[in-house]
Amino acid sequence: MLSTNKQDLLNLPIKDFIISSEKVAHVQIGNSAEHALLVLTRTGYSSVPVLDVKYRLKGLLSIKMITESILGLERIEYDRLESIRVDDVMEHEVAYLQITDTFKRALDLVINHAFLCVIDEEGTFMGIMTRRVILKQLKRYIYQLET
Ligand code: 2BA
């Protein structure tokens, strides 16, 4: 009984748990670091997906990546923000999920990532699956075991 439930949880399709793309803050590869810093600061997220003009996933960008790129020897060189592009400073290798993946794969990956980008078979960005959503599902499962 217990293992059937566990298997049920692990085999759940992730598509029911994603935050859809239109609700996810993102930046585009050609954007300036200045624009990206504005998006990150205004939304309050520490890291957001980077997409191309066709909405395909290209990487991730965090405030830390931007500030490191303008660190001078004795000061932060804010005046350089305008000339730096998102693709100069973003992380290119990102962990991601396919829309057809199961909860098990998400659980394995989310240990090292606060959120996972979800793409379709053409690489188009579909949304994200956050650690918060995964923990909520795990909590529901654990509490059910106790009753
Ligand atoms: P962080 O920005 O570092 O946020 C860590 C946690 O803080 C979030 O966990 C959430 O519980 C809370 N939080 C931060 N900003 C929030 C906000 N504006 N509104 C409500 N809660 C907020 P998770 O929800 O598990 O998200 C994990 C990571 O996923 C976030 O890390 C962020 O990098 C990304 N993320 C989540 N929702 C996003 C969205 N709509 N657009 C872009 N990125 C998002």
PDB file of C-alpha atoms and ligand atoms in Angstrom, residues 19 23-26 43-49 114-115 128 130-133, ligand 1:
ATOM      1  CA  ILE A  19       4.243  27.705 -13.014  1.00  0.00           C
ATOM      2  CA  LYS A  23       3.752  34.009 -14.986  1.00  0.00           C
ATOM      3  CA  VAL A  24       7.541  33.611 -14.917  1.00  0.00           C
ATOM      4  CA  ALA A  25       9.827  36.655 -14.936  1.00  0.00           C
ATOM      5  CA  HIS A  26      12.582  36.243 -17.546  1.00  0.00           C
ATOM      6  CA  THR A  43      10.688  41.053  -9.167  1.00  0.00           C
ATOM      7  CA  GLY A  44      12.774  40.162  -6.128  1.00  0.00           C
ATOM      8  CA  TYR A  45      13.847  36.786  -7.572  1.00  0.00           C
ATOM      9  CA  SER A  46      17.489  35.846  -7.085  1.00  0.00           C
ATOM     10  CA  SER A  47      17.710  34.071 -10.447  1.00  0.00           C
ATOM     11  CA  VAL A  48      15.541  33.985 -13.600  1.00  0.00           C
ATOM     12  CA  PRO A  49      15.528  32.082 -16.932  1.00  0.00           C
ATOM     13  CA  ALA A 114      15.901  26.239  -6.273  1.00  0.00           C
ATOM     14  CA  PHE A 115      13.862  25.855  -9.453  1.00  0.00           C
ATOM     15  CA  ILE A 128       9.309  26.436 -14.089  1.00  0.00           C
ATOM     16  CA  THR A 130       9.980  25.368  -7.963  1.00  0.00           C
ATOM     17  CA  ARG A 131      11.358  23.774  -4.818  1.00  0.00           C
ATOM     18  CA  ARG A 132       8.341  25.199  -2.979  1.00  0.00           C
ATOM     19  CA  VAL A 133       5.848  23.273  -5.158  1.00  0.00           C
TER      20      VAL A 133
HETATM   21  P1  2BA B   1      14.418  32.917  -4.895  1.00  0.00           P
HETATM   22  O1  2BA B   1      14.151  34.201  -5.612  1.00  0.00           O
HETATM   23  O2  2BA B   1      15.743  32.824  -4.190  1.00  0.00           O
HETATM   24  O3  2BA B   1      13.269  32.701  -3.842  1.00  0.00           O
HETATM   25  C1  2BA B   1      13.375  31.758  -2.799  1.00  0.00           C
HETATM   26  C2  2BA B   1      12.023  31.566  -2.172  1.00  0.00           C
HETATM   27  O4  2BA B   1      11.593  32.811  -1.618  1.00  0.00           O
HETATM   28  C3  2BA B   1      10.952  31.196  -3.206  1.00  0.00           C
HETATM   29  O5  2BA B   1      10.970  29.797  -3.355  1.00  0.00           O
HETATM   30  C4  2BA B   1       9.673  31.714  -2.541  1.00  0.00           C
HETATM   31  O6  2BA B   1       9.254  30.816  -1.526  1.00  0.00           O
HETATM   32  C5  2BA B   1      10.165  32.988  -1.867  1.00  0.00           C
HETATM   33  N1  2BA B   1      10.003  34.140  -2.789  1.00  0.00           N
HETATM   34  C6  2BA B   1      11.007  34.844  -3.340  1.00  0.00           C
HETATM   35  N2  2BA B   1      10.504  35.857  -4.101  1.00  0.00           N
HETATM   36  C7  2BA B   1       9.143  35.782  -4.024  1.00  0.00           C
HETATM   37  C8  2BA B   1       8.066  36.558  -4.611  1.00  0.00           C
HETATM   38  N3  2BA B   1       8.276  37.639  -5.414  1.00  0.00           N
HETATM   39  N4  2BA B   1       6.796  36.177  -4.311  1.00  0.00           N
HETATM   40  C9  2BA B   1       6.572  35.114  -3.506  1.00  0.00           C
HETATM   41  N5  2BA B   1       7.563  34.348  -2.931  1.00  0.00           N
HETATM   42  C10 2BA B   1       8.814  34.676  -3.188  1.00  0.00           C
HETATM   43  P2  2BA B   1      10.301  29.106  -4.614  1.00  0.00           P
HETATM   44  O7  2BA B   1       8.900  29.588  -4.796  1.00  0.00           O
HETATM   45  O8  2BA B   1      10.522  27.641  -4.441  1.00  0.00           O
HETATM   46  O9  2BA B   1      11.148  29.632  -5.857  1.00  0.00           O
HETATM   47  C11 2BA B   1      12.456  29.159  -6.113  1.00  0.00           C
HETATM   48  C12 2BA B   1      13.144  30.018  -7.113  1.00  0.00           C
HETATM   49  O10 2BA B   1      12.423  29.983  -8.350  1.00  0.00           O
HETATM   50  C13 2BA B   1      13.206  31.494  -6.741  1.00  0.00           C
HETATM   51  O11 2BA B   1      14.325  31.678  -5.894  1.00  0.00           O
HETATM   52  C14 2BA B   1      13.345  32.154  -8.093  1.00  0.00           C
HETATM   53  O12 2BA B   1      14.715  32.145  -8.528  1.00  0.00           O
HETATM   54  C15 2BA B   1      12.545  31.230  -9.017  1.00  0.00           C
HETATM   55  N6  2BA B   1      11.175  31.719  -9.252  1.00  0.00           N
HETATM   56  C16 2BA B   1      10.065  31.384  -8.548  1.00  0.00           C
HETATM   57  N7  2BA B   1       8.957  31.961  -9.076  1.00  0.00           N
HETATM   58  C17 2BA B   1       9.380  32.684 -10.142  1.00  0.00           C
HETATM   59  C18 2BA B   1       8.704  33.525 -11.115  1.00  0.00           C
HETATM   60  N8  2BA B   1       7.366  33.735 -11.100  1.00  0.00           N
HETATM   61  N9  2BA B   1       9.466  34.127 -12.067  1.00  0.00           N
HETATM   62  C19 2BA B   1      10.820  33.920 -12.101  1.00  0.00           C
HETATM   63  N10 2BA B   1      11.504  33.130 -11.228  1.00  0.00           N
HETATM   64  C20 2BA B   1      10.810  32.535 -10.245  1.00  0.00           C
END
